[in-house]
Short mmCIF file of N, CA and C in Angstrom, two decimals:
data_model
loop_
_atom_site.label_atom_id
_atom_site.label_comp_id
_atom_site.label_asym_id
_atom_site.label_seq_id
_atom_site.Cartn_x
_atom_site.Cartn_y
_atom_site.Cartn_z
N MET A 8 -14.36 17.89 21.58
CA MET A 8 -14.10 16.71 22.23
C MET A 8 -12.86 16.10 21.86
N SER A 9 -12.17 15.46 22.42
CA SER A 9 -10.57 14.87 22.67
C SER A 9 -11.50 12.88 22.26
N LEU A 10 -10.54 12.76 20.92
CA LEU A 10 -10.35 11.39 20.32
C LEU A 10 -9.16 11.19 21.07
N ASP A 11 -9.84 9.70 21.06
CA ASP A 11 -8.36 8.72 21.69
C ASP A 11 -8.00 8.13 20.55
N LEU A 12 -7.02 7.08 20.89
CA LEU A 12 -6.26 6.31 20.19
C LEU A 12 -6.74 4.89 18.94
N VAL A 13 -7.81 4.51 19.82
CA VAL A 13 -8.93 3.82 18.98
C VAL A 13 -9.71 4.50 18.28
N ASP A 14 -10.40 5.66 18.31
CA ASP A 14 -11.78 6.24 17.72
C ASP A 14 -10.26 6.57 16.24
N VAL A 15 -9.41 7.32 16.40
CA VAL A 15 -8.59 7.63 16.03
C VAL A 15 -8.03 6.81 14.56
N VAL A 16 -7.66 5.19 15.17
CA VAL A 16 -7.53 4.53 14.10
C VAL A 16 -8.68 4.03 13.18
N VAL A 17 -10.00 3.61 13.88
CA VAL A 17 -11.15 3.39 13.72
C VAL A 17 -11.28 4.47 12.04
N TYR A 18 -11.57 5.48 12.73
CA TYR A 18 -11.87 6.91 11.70
C TYR A 18 -10.60 6.30 10.52
N LEU A 19 -9.62 6.43 10.98
CA LEU A 19 -8.64 6.03 9.17
C LEU A 19 -8.63 4.48 8.62
N GLU A 20 -9.11 3.61 9.32
CA GLU A 20 -9.48 2.30 8.68
C GLU A 20 -11.20 2.40 8.06
N ASP A 21 -11.96 3.19 8.70
CA ASP A 21 -13.11 3.52 7.67
C ASP A 21 -13.68 4.59 6.69
N ASN A 22 -12.22 5.16 6.46
CA ASN A 22 -12.30 6.26 5.60
C ASN A 22 -12.19 6.20 4.35
N GLU A 23 -12.75 5.77 3.42
CA GLU A 23 -13.17 4.86 2.17
C GLU A 23 -12.38 6.02 1.42
N PRO A 24 -12.96 7.25 1.38
CA PRO A 24 -11.96 7.99 0.24
C PRO A 24 -10.97 7.97 0.35
N LEU A 25 -9.91 8.43 2.11
CA LEU A 25 -8.47 7.90 1.81
C LEU A 25 -8.01 6.84 1.35
N HIS A 26 -8.53 5.83 1.41
CA HIS A 26 -8.15 4.50 0.53
C HIS A 26 -8.56 4.30 -0.88
N LEU A 27 -9.64 4.90 -1.30
CA LEU A 27 -9.65 5.22 -2.84
C LEU A 27 -8.39 6.05 -3.34
N ALA A 28 -8.53 6.53 -2.44
CA ALA A 28 -7.34 7.95 -3.31
C ALA A 28 -5.86 7.67 -3.22
N ARG A 29 -6.00 6.50 -1.90
CA ARG A 29 -4.28 6.01 -1.80
C ARG A 29 -3.99 5.24 -3.14
N LEU A 30 -4.98 4.29 -3.20
CA LEU A 30 -4.82 3.52 -4.41
C LEU A 30 -4.66 3.83 -5.50
N LEU A 31 -5.52 5.04 -6.35
CA LEU A 31 -5.44 5.91 -7.20
C LEU A 31 -4.06 6.22 -7.47
N VAL A 32 -3.38 6.92 -6.32
CA VAL A 32 -2.07 7.71 -6.59
C VAL A 32 -1.11 6.09 -6.78
N LEU A 33 -1.68 5.04 -5.82
CA LEU A 33 -0.33 3.54 -6.62
C LEU A 33 -0.33 3.85 -7.96
N LEU A 34 -1.67 3.06 -8.37
CA LEU A 34 -1.90 2.63 -9.78
C LEU A 34 -1.86 3.89 -11.04
N ARG A 35 -1.19 4.84 -10.35
CA ARG A 35 -0.90 6.39 -11.53
C ARG A 35 0.77 6.23 -11.52
N ALA A 36 1.19 5.42 -10.32
CA ALA A 36 2.82 5.20 -10.35
C ALA A 36 2.99 4.05 -10.80
N PHE A 37 2.46 3.09 -11.78
CA PHE A 37 2.60 2.13 -12.52
C PHE A 37 1.85 1.96 -13.68
N VAL A 38 1.23 2.82 -13.89
CA VAL A 38 0.75 2.97 -15.74
C VAL A 38 1.51 2.96 -16.58
N LYS A 39 1.50 2.15 -17.37
CA LYS A 39 1.93 1.57 -18.62
C LYS A 39 1.56 1.27 -19.50
N GLU A 40 2.41 2.23 -21.00
CA GLU A 40 1.96 1.82 -22.15
C GLU A 40 1.32 0.62 -22.70
N ASP A 41 2.42 -0.17 -22.86
CA ASP A 41 2.02 -1.78 -23.41
C ASP A 41 1.43 -2.53 -22.38
N SER A 42 1.50 -2.30 -21.03
CA SER A 42 0.66 -3.52 -20.13
C SER A 42 -0.15 -2.84 -19.14
N SER A 43 -1.19 -3.58 -18.23
CA SER A 43 -1.94 -2.99 -17.15
C SER A 43 -1.11 -2.34 -16.21
N ALA A 44 -1.50 -1.00 -15.58
CA ALA A 44 -0.79 -0.82 -14.85
C ALA A 44 -0.73 -2.00 -13.43
N ILE A 45 -1.49 -2.88 -12.85
CA ILE A 45 -1.16 -3.86 -12.05
C ILE A 45 -1.82 -4.53 -12.77
N GLU A 46 -1.04 -6.00 -12.41
CA GLU A 46 -1.47 -7.23 -12.88
C GLU A 46 -1.95 -8.17 -11.01
N GLY A 47 -2.89 -7.84 -10.98
CA GLY A 47 -3.22 -9.08 -9.98
C GLY A 47 -3.84 -7.84 -8.69
N ILE A 48 -4.74 -8.95 -7.89
CA ILE A 48 -4.70 -8.28 -6.62
C ILE A 48 -3.96 -8.45 -5.85
N THR A 49 -2.70 -9.60 -5.61
CA THR A 49 -2.36 -9.72 -4.98
C THR A 49 -1.16 -8.50 -4.99
N LYS A 50 -0.61 -8.58 -6.15
CA LYS A 50 0.21 -7.48 -6.28
C LYS A 50 -0.09 -6.10 -5.39
N LEU A 51 -1.44 -5.95 -6.09
CA LEU A 51 -1.59 -4.47 -5.46
C LEU A 51 -1.57 -4.65 -4.27
N ALA A 52 -2.21 -5.92 -3.64
CA ALA A 52 -2.29 -5.62 -1.82
C ALA A 52 -1.30 -5.16 -1.21
N LYS A 53 0.24 -5.94 -2.21
CA LYS A 53 0.96 -5.85 -1.59
C LYS A 53 2.14 -4.75 -1.56
N LEU A 54 1.39 -4.24 -2.86
CA LEU A 54 2.27 -2.94 -3.03
C LEU A 54 1.60 -1.64 -2.04
N ASP A 55 0.16 -2.32 -1.84
CA ASP A 55 -0.09 -0.89 -1.33
C ASP A 55 -0.09 -0.63 0.32
N PHE A 56 0.24 -2.51 0.77
CA PHE A 56 1.17 -2.49 1.86
C PHE A 56 2.07 -1.27 2.43
N LEU A 57 3.05 -1.50 1.54
CA LEU A 57 3.93 -0.96 1.72
C LEU A 57 4.02 0.07 1.43
N LEU A 58 3.07 0.95 0.47
CA LEU A 58 2.88 2.61 0.65
C LEU A 58 1.75 2.63 1.23
N ARG A 59 1.80 1.89 2.53
CA ARG A 59 0.47 2.47 3.52
C ARG A 59 1.18 2.33 4.97
N TYR A 60 2.64 2.00 4.98
CA TYR A 60 3.17 1.55 6.30
C TYR A 60 4.57 2.46 5.92
N PRO A 61 4.75 3.21 6.29
CA PRO A 61 6.13 3.89 5.81
C PRO A 61 7.39 2.80 6.29
N ALA A 62 7.41 2.23 7.80
CA ALA A 62 8.72 1.84 8.13
C ALA A 62 8.54 0.68 7.73
N TYR A 63 7.74 -0.03 7.07
CA TYR A 63 8.01 -1.19 6.39
C TYR A 63 8.49 -0.76 4.69
N PHE A 64 8.02 0.15 3.96
CA PHE A 64 8.18 0.80 2.77
C PHE A 64 10.10 1.26 2.89
N GLU A 65 9.77 1.92 4.27
CA GLU A 65 11.83 2.18 4.41
C GLU A 65 13.01 0.85 3.91
N MET A 66 12.27 0.10 5.14
CA MET A 66 12.77 -1.22 5.19
C MET A 66 12.86 -2.18 3.77
N ALA A 67 11.84 -2.43 2.86
CA ALA A 67 11.85 -3.16 2.06
C ALA A 67 12.99 -2.20 1.10
N LEU A 68 13.19 -0.94 0.90
CA LEU A 68 13.79 -0.51 -0.44
C LEU A 68 14.93 -0.66 0.31
N ILE A 69 15.62 -0.19 1.60
CA ILE A 69 16.59 -0.50 1.88
C ILE A 69 16.74 -1.93 1.71
N ALA A 70 16.28 -3.42 1.48
CA ALA A 70 16.53 -4.41 1.56
C ALA A 70 16.95 -4.64 0.01
N ARG A 71 16.29 -3.46 -0.74
CA ARG A 71 16.60 -4.04 -2.08
C ARG A 71 17.97 -2.91 -2.72
N GLY A 72 18.11 -2.23 -1.66
CA GLY A 72 19.66 -1.55 -2.04
C GLY A 72 19.82 -0.21 -2.52
N VAL A 73 18.15 0.23 -1.56
CA VAL A 73 18.26 2.05 -1.85
C VAL A 73 19.06 2.23 -0.91
N ARG A 74 19.45 3.14 -0.94
CA ARG A 74 20.10 4.28 0.11
C ARG A 74 18.69 4.90 0.63
N LYS A 75 19.16 5.33 2.01
CA LYS A 75 18.07 5.43 3.34
C LYS A 75 17.90 6.72 2.31
N GLU A 76 19.33 7.93 2.17
CA GLU A 76 18.65 9.52 1.94
C GLU A 76 17.82 9.09 1.03
N ARG A 77 18.01 8.40 -0.01
CA ARG A 77 16.57 8.64 -1.31
C ARG A 77 15.54 8.26 -0.91
N ILE A 78 14.99 7.69 0.01
CA ILE A 78 14.08 7.12 0.36
C ILE A 78 12.90 7.99 1.10
N GLY A 79 13.41 9.42 1.67
CA GLY A 79 13.05 10.44 2.35
C GLY A 79 11.63 10.13 3.22
N ILE A 80 11.70 9.25 4.26
CA ILE A 80 10.85 8.84 5.25
C ILE A 80 11.06 9.99 6.21
N LEU A 81 10.36 10.61 6.29
CA LEU A 81 10.26 11.71 7.91
C LEU A 81 10.11 10.93 9.26
N GLU A 82 10.94 11.35 10.52
CA GLU A 82 10.61 10.79 11.60
C GLU A 82 9.43 11.08 11.71
N ALA A 83 8.15 11.81 11.93
CA ALA A 83 7.44 11.96 12.01
C ALA A 83 6.42 10.86 11.71
N GLU A 84 6.70 10.32 10.58
CA GLU A 84 6.27 9.12 10.05
C GLU A 84 6.71 8.32 10.70
N ARG A 85 7.74 7.61 11.25
CA ARG A 85 7.84 6.47 11.64
C ARG A 85 7.18 5.98 13.21
N ASN A 86 6.97 7.65 13.60
CA ASN A 86 5.95 7.17 14.81
C ASN A 86 4.84 7.30 14.61
N THR A 87 3.70 7.18 13.52
CA THR A 87 2.37 7.47 13.63
C THR A 87 1.64 6.08 14.00
N ILE A 88 0.07 5.73 14.20
CA ILE A 88 -0.62 5.21 14.11
C ILE A 88 -0.51 4.17 12.55
N GLU A 89 -0.21 4.81 11.86
CA GLU A 89 0.04 3.90 10.86
C GLU A 89 1.45 2.61 10.61
N SER A 90 2.12 3.22 11.81
CA SER A 90 3.22 2.33 12.19
C SER A 90 2.69 0.67 12.82
N SER A 91 2.06 0.64 13.70
CA SER A 91 1.41 -0.13 13.81
C SER A 91 0.21 -0.78 13.38
N MET A 92 0.07 -1.96 13.06
CA MET A 92 -1.38 -2.54 12.51
C MET A 92 -1.81 -3.71 13.06
N VAL A 93 -2.59 -4.12 12.45
CA VAL A 93 -3.45 -5.89 12.90
C VAL A 93 -3.54 -6.43 11.57
N ARG A 94 -3.47 -7.43 11.96
CA ARG A 94 -3.04 -8.81 11.00
C ARG A 94 -4.54 -8.79 10.34
N TYR A 95 -4.88 -8.68 9.35
CA TYR A 95 -6.05 -8.82 8.40
C TYR A 95 -6.59 -10.54 8.72
N ARG A 96 -7.17 -10.95 7.94
CA ARG A 96 -7.80 -12.16 7.62
C ARG A 96 -6.82 -12.79 6.44
N PHE A 97 -6.28 -12.18 5.27
CA PHE A 97 -5.42 -12.77 4.42
C PHE A 97 -3.52 -11.87 5.25
N GLY A 98 -3.50 -11.93 6.25
CA GLY A 98 -2.08 -11.34 6.63
C GLY A 98 -2.35 -9.90 6.56
N PRO A 99 -1.43 -8.79 6.64
CA PRO A 99 -1.81 -7.56 6.59
C PRO A 99 -2.13 -6.80 5.74
N TRP A 100 -2.69 -7.91 4.75
CA TRP A 100 -3.54 -7.11 3.50
C TRP A 100 -4.96 -6.75 3.80
N ASP A 101 -5.34 -5.91 3.26
CA ASP A 101 -6.38 -5.43 3.40
C ASP A 101 -7.21 -6.18 2.66
N HIS A 102 -8.38 -6.59 3.84
CA HIS A 102 -9.67 -7.66 2.68
C HIS A 102 -10.59 -6.76 1.45
N ARG A 103 -10.29 -5.68 1.75
CA ARG A 103 -11.70 -4.58 1.08
C ARG A 103 -11.27 -4.42 -0.41
N TYR A 104 -10.04 -5.17 -0.88
CA TYR A 104 -9.94 -4.36 -2.39
C TYR A 104 -10.36 -4.60 -3.51
N ARG A 105 -11.13 -6.04 -3.18
CA ARG A 105 -12.28 -6.03 -4.45
C ARG A 105 -13.64 -4.95 -4.71
N LYS A 106 -13.46 -4.57 -2.99
CA LYS A 106 -14.67 -3.39 -3.20
C LYS A 106 -14.45 -2.07 -3.25
N PHE A 107 -13.30 -1.90 -3.05
CA PHE A 107 -12.87 -0.59 -3.53
C PHE A 107 -12.26 -0.19 -5.04
N LEU A 108 -12.00 -1.88 -6.10
CA LEU A 108 -11.66 -1.39 -6.76
C LEU A 108 -13.03 -1.05 -7.71
N ASN A 109 -14.18 -2.05 -7.02
CA ASN A 109 -15.34 -1.98 -8.06
C ASN A 109 -16.02 -0.66 -7.79
N ILE A 110 -15.83 0.27 -6.35
CA ILE A 110 -16.18 1.32 -6.36
C ILE A 110 -15.25 2.11 -7.20
N LEU A 111 -13.59 2.11 -7.40
CA LEU A 111 -13.29 2.58 -8.42
C LEU A 111 -13.99 2.45 -9.81
N ALA A 112 -14.51 1.44 -10.12
CA ALA A 112 -15.04 1.58 -11.56
C ALA A 112 -16.02 1.74 -11.60
N SER A 113 -16.99 1.53 -11.03
CA SER A 113 -18.23 1.76 -10.90
C SER A 113 -18.28 3.77 -11.19
N LYS A 114 -17.47 4.51 -10.82
CA LYS A 114 -16.69 5.56 -10.82
C LYS A 114 -16.50 6.20 -12.31
N GLY A 115 -15.51 5.12 -13.00
CA GLY A 115 -15.30 5.05 -14.30
C GLY A 115 -13.79 5.40 -13.83
N LEU A 116 -12.92 5.51 -12.45
CA LEU A 116 -11.75 5.71 -12.94
C LEU A 116 -10.30 4.97 -13.25
N VAL A 117 -11.33 3.47 -13.13
CA VAL A 117 -10.40 2.09 -13.16
C VAL A 117 -11.53 1.14 -14.37
N THR A 118 -10.24 0.26 -14.94
CA THR A 118 -10.82 -0.51 -15.73
C THR A 118 -10.38 -2.48 -14.91
N LEU A 119 -11.03 -3.12 -15.16
CA LEU A 119 -10.49 -4.12 -14.72
C LEU A 119 -10.96 -5.56 -15.47
N ARG A 120 -10.09 -5.91 -15.59
CA ARG A 120 -10.29 -7.21 -16.85
C ARG A 120 -9.87 -8.55 -15.98
N THR A 121 -11.06 -9.15 -16.40
CA THR A 121 -10.29 -10.91 -15.83
C THR A 121 -9.58 -11.82 -17.07
N SER A 122 -8.86 -12.65 -16.62
CA SER A 122 -8.34 -13.87 -17.06
C SER A 122 -7.76 -14.93 -16.16
N GLY A 123 -8.51 -15.88 -16.93
CA GLY A 123 -8.51 -17.07 -15.22
C GLY A 123 -8.73 -15.76 -13.87
N ARG A 124 -8.10 -16.39 -13.36
CA ARG A 124 -8.08 -15.82 -12.30
C ARG A 124 -7.68 -14.72 -11.31
N LYS A 125 -6.63 -14.45 -12.71
CA LYS A 125 -5.91 -13.11 -12.74
C LYS A 125 -6.68 -11.48 -13.16
N ILE A 126 -6.77 -10.44 -11.80
CA ILE A 126 -7.48 -9.51 -12.83
C ILE A 126 -6.67 -8.47 -12.82
N SER A 127 -6.34 -7.52 -14.13
CA SER A 127 -5.33 -6.70 -14.49
C SER A 127 -6.69 -5.12 -14.64
N ILE A 128 -5.86 -4.28 -13.41
CA ILE A 128 -6.19 -3.11 -13.45
C ILE A 128 -5.44 -1.66 -13.66
N ASP A 129 -6.29 -0.83 -14.42
CA ASP A 129 -6.05 0.29 -14.99
C ASP A 129 -6.73 1.14 -15.02
N LEU A 130 -6.25 2.48 -15.03
CA LEU A 130 -6.79 3.60 -14.59
C LEU A 130 -7.00 3.85 -16.25
N THR A 131 -8.71 4.41 -16.15
CA THR A 131 -8.70 5.09 -17.09
C THR A 131 -8.45 6.50 -17.52
N ASP A 132 -8.71 7.29 -18.75
CA ASP A 132 -8.35 8.35 -18.87
C ASP A 132 -8.82 9.29 -17.48
N VAL A 133 -9.83 9.16 -17.18
CA VAL A 133 -10.57 10.08 -16.07
C VAL A 133 -10.07 9.66 -14.87
N GLY A 134 -9.36 8.48 -14.39
CA GLY A 134 -8.64 7.85 -13.42
C GLY A 134 -7.41 8.82 -13.39
N LEU A 135 -7.09 8.70 -14.63
CA LEU A 135 -5.50 9.34 -14.73
C LEU A 135 -5.23 10.51 -14.33
N GLU A 136 -6.48 11.56 -14.76
CA GLU A 136 -6.35 12.74 -14.21
C GLU A 136 -6.60 12.86 -13.26
N VAL A 137 -7.79 12.92 -12.15
CA VAL A 137 -7.95 12.51 -11.03
C VAL A 137 -6.84 11.71 -10.35
N ALA A 138 -6.12 10.67 -10.47
CA ALA A 138 -4.78 10.36 -9.58
C ALA A 138 -3.59 11.37 -9.74
N GLY A 139 -3.82 12.19 -10.90
CA GLY A 139 -2.91 13.46 -11.32
C GLY A 139 -3.23 14.09 -10.19
N GLN A 140 -4.25 14.88 -9.59
CA GLN A 140 -4.36 15.63 -9.25
C GLN A 140 -4.20 15.64 -7.87
N ILE A 141 -5.04 14.28 -7.17
CA ILE A 141 -4.38 13.58 -5.95
C ILE A 141 -3.30 13.43 -5.62
N ALA A 142 -2.55 13.39 -6.44
CA ALA A 142 -0.52 13.23 -6.44
C ALA A 142 -0.36 14.54 -6.35
N SER A 143 -0.91 15.72 -6.59
CA SER A 143 0.06 16.76 -6.45
C SER A 143 -0.65 17.90 -5.61
N ASP A 144 -1.76 17.08 -4.85
CA ASP A 144 -2.27 17.54 -3.83
C ASP A 144 -1.05 17.77 -2.44
N PRO A 145 -0.77 19.28 -1.63
CA PRO A 145 -0.13 18.79 -0.30
C PRO A 145 -0.05 17.34 0.21
N ASP A 146 -0.94 16.99 0.60
CA ASP A 146 -1.51 16.01 1.77
C ASP A 146 -1.38 14.38 1.10
N PHE A 147 -0.80 14.58 0.05
CA PHE A 147 -0.56 13.07 -0.66
C PHE A 147 0.79 13.29 -1.44
N LYS A 148 1.65 14.98 -1.59
CA LYS A 148 2.53 14.16 -2.20
C LYS A 148 3.72 13.96 -2.18
N ALA A 149 3.87 13.02 -0.64
CA ALA A 149 5.24 12.52 -0.13
C ALA A 149 4.77 11.08 -0.58
N MET A 150 3.38 10.64 -0.63
CA MET A 150 2.80 9.19 -0.86
C MET A 150 2.68 9.02 -1.96
N ALA A 151 2.57 9.77 -3.24
CA ALA A 151 2.97 10.15 -4.76
C ALA A 151 4.66 10.06 -4.91
N VAL A 152 5.10 10.42 -3.99
CA VAL A 152 6.45 10.38 -4.52
C VAL A 152 7.69 8.56 -3.83
N ARG A 153 6.51 8.60 -2.84
CA ARG A 153 6.65 7.12 -2.46
C ARG A 153 6.16 6.07 -3.66
N ALA A 154 5.26 6.23 -4.39
CA ALA A 154 4.40 5.15 -5.01
C ALA A 154 5.46 5.18 -6.27
N ASP A 155 5.86 6.61 -6.51
CA ASP A 155 6.77 6.28 -7.82
C ASP A 155 8.18 5.77 -7.61
N LEU A 156 8.43 5.87 -6.43
CA LEU A 156 9.66 5.13 -5.54
C LEU A 156 10.07 3.12 -5.93
N LEU A 157 8.16 3.27 -5.28
CA LEU A 157 7.92 1.77 -5.67
C LEU A 157 7.74 1.02 -7.02
N SER A 158 7.08 1.51 -8.06
CA SER A 158 7.31 1.67 -8.92
C SER A 158 8.81 1.33 -9.99
N ARG A 159 9.79 2.15 -9.14
CA ARG A 159 10.91 2.01 -9.63
C ARG A 159 11.90 0.79 -9.48
N GLU A 160 11.31 0.98 -7.76
CA GLU A 160 12.09 -0.21 -7.40
C GLU A 160 11.96 -1.84 -6.76
N LEU A 161 10.35 -1.86 -7.02
CA LEU A 161 9.42 -3.01 -6.46
C LEU A 161 8.84 -3.32 -7.28
N ASN A 162 8.78 -3.31 -8.66
CA ASN A 162 8.08 -3.13 -9.59
C ASN A 162 8.41 -4.67 -10.42
N LEU A 163 7.86 -5.75 -9.92
CA LEU A 163 7.76 -7.16 -9.12
C LEU A 163 6.94 -8.19 -9.72
N THR A 164 6.55 -9.08 -10.17
CA THR A 164 5.65 -10.00 -10.29
C THR A 164 5.14 -10.26 -8.88
N ALA A 165 3.57 -10.69 -9.10
CA ALA A 165 3.09 -10.85 -7.89
C ALA A 165 3.80 -11.66 -6.77
N THR A 166 4.32 -12.74 -7.51
CA THR A 166 4.62 -13.64 -6.83
C THR A 166 6.17 -13.70 -6.61
N ASN A 167 6.71 -12.94 -7.29
CA ASN A 167 8.46 -12.26 -6.66
C ASN A 167 8.09 -11.51 -5.71
N LEU A 168 6.83 -10.41 -5.28
CA LEU A 168 6.58 -9.11 -4.49
C LEU A 168 6.69 -10.18 -3.70
N MET A 169 5.64 -11.06 -3.25
CA MET A 169 4.95 -11.85 -2.27
C MET A 169 6.27 -12.70 -2.06
N ASN A 170 7.16 -13.02 -2.35
CA ASN A 170 7.83 -13.81 -1.91
C ASN A 170 9.45 -12.98 -1.26
N PHE A 171 9.23 -11.60 -1.66
CA PHE A 171 10.43 -10.55 -1.48
C PHE A 171 10.18 -10.12 0.28
N ILE A 172 8.91 -9.95 -0.02
CA ILE A 172 8.09 -9.46 1.39
C ILE A 172 7.98 -10.30 2.51
N TYR A 173 7.92 -11.76 2.08
CA TYR A 173 8.04 -12.82 3.44
C TYR A 173 9.45 -12.88 3.68
N GLU A 174 10.44 -12.95 3.04
CA GLU A 174 11.35 -13.04 3.51
C GLU A 174 12.10 -11.39 4.11
N THR A 175 11.89 -10.90 3.50
CA THR A 175 12.24 -9.28 4.35
C THR A 175 11.67 -9.24 5.48
N PHE A 176 10.35 -9.44 5.76
CA PHE A 176 9.69 -9.72 7.29
C PHE A 176 8.91 -10.93 7.15
N PRO A 177 9.57 -11.95 7.95
CA PRO A 177 9.13 -12.97 8.02
C PRO A 177 8.14 -13.41 9.24
N GLU A 178 8.19 -11.87 10.17
CA GLU A 178 6.88 -12.11 11.20
C GLU A 178 5.85 -12.04 10.79
N LEU A 179 5.39 -11.33 9.69
CA LEU A 179 4.01 -11.27 8.88
C LEU A 179 3.63 -12.53 8.48
N HIS A 180 4.30 -13.25 7.95
CA HIS A 180 3.42 -14.58 7.63
C HIS A 180 2.89 -15.43 9.24
N ASN A 181 3.97 -15.38 10.10
CA ASN A 181 3.24 -16.06 11.06
C ASN A 181 2.33 -15.79 12.64
N MET A 182 2.08 -14.49 12.00
CA MET A 182 1.16 -13.87 12.88
C MET A 182 -0.60 -14.30 13.01
N GLU A 183 -0.88 -14.37 14.07
CA GLU A 183 -2.38 -14.93 14.34
C GLU A 183 -3.03 -13.60 13.83
N PHE A 184 -4.53 -14.40 13.61
CA PHE A 184 -5.46 -13.31 13.41
C PHE A 184 -5.25 -12.14 14.18
N ASN A 185 -5.69 -11.18 14.16
CA ASN A 185 -5.56 -9.87 15.08
C ASN A 185 -4.50 -9.71 15.55
N ASP A 186 -3.57 -10.02 15.53
CA ASP A 186 -2.46 -9.65 16.57
C ASP A 186 -1.34 -8.35 15.67
N GLU A 187 -0.78 -7.83 16.39
CA GLU A 187 -0.74 -6.23 15.84
C GLU A 187 0.13 -6.50 15.19
N ILE A 188 1.27 -5.56 14.41
CA ILE A 188 1.99 -5.58 13.68
C ILE A 188 2.86 -4.85 14.39
N ASN A 189 3.62 -4.19 15.08
CA ASN A 189 4.32 -3.22 15.22
C ASN A 189 5.73 -3.37 14.72
N ALA A 190 5.71 -1.86 13.77
CA ALA A 190 6.94 -1.60 13.43
C ALA A 190 7.97 -1.09 14.36
N GLN A 191 8.11 -0.80 14.99
CA GLN A 191 8.53 0.12 15.89
C GLN A 191 10.12 -0.78 16.25
N GLY A 192 10.34 -2.16 16.12
CA GLY A 192 11.12 -3.09 16.20
C GLY A 192 12.26 -2.74 15.03
N LEU A 193 11.43 -2.48 13.81
CA LEU A 193 11.96 -1.86 12.70
C LEU A 193 12.43 -1.11 12.73
N ILE A 194 12.23 0.02 13.16
CA ILE A 194 12.57 1.56 12.99
C ILE A 194 13.47 1.51 13.37
N SER A 195 14.07 1.01 14.93
CA SER A 195 14.96 1.00 15.72
C SER A 195 16.19 0.33 15.27
N ASN A 196 16.10 -0.29 13.92
CA ASN A 196 17.21 -1.38 13.45
C ASN A 196 17.22 -0.09 12.18
N VAL A 197 16.26 0.75 11.68
CA VAL A 197 16.69 1.71 10.58
C VAL A 197 17.91 2.47 11.05
#
């Protein structure tokens, strides 16, 4: 049986383990000794958006002055299903982060601490070990490299990261609900 594009997109969206693995890889890249890996769901969402969509990742890093050769996006990654996406309720940010974080916490892979309205997210020792295993898997190696590059080049506060993304990609801010976000226009400018 052959899957059409819609079936593939639905499968990728509904593949919860894939989303959980990606978040573990992202958190691993931001682990620090003296503070939380990531402060706030807003920051997590913005970083995950960049990690999840290679064309936007590349354009963001170029805007930060990183040479294209250092970024290492393969041509095949520019034309994947992930190159275009649909605007969620909160912009291009997946609305399921609280659910995903609660699943990871229930499995003992992350700790969540709240201070006022902010959630601090950290990997547990077991989470760090699992994230390391995922990052070393050949299927996740490129993603792990990109997460490390995000940590070096875009480890901004949530507000500064949000401002940077909206300045770099103003089209994301003005989209209507369920509009397609298509990176093809970006790709032709790279």
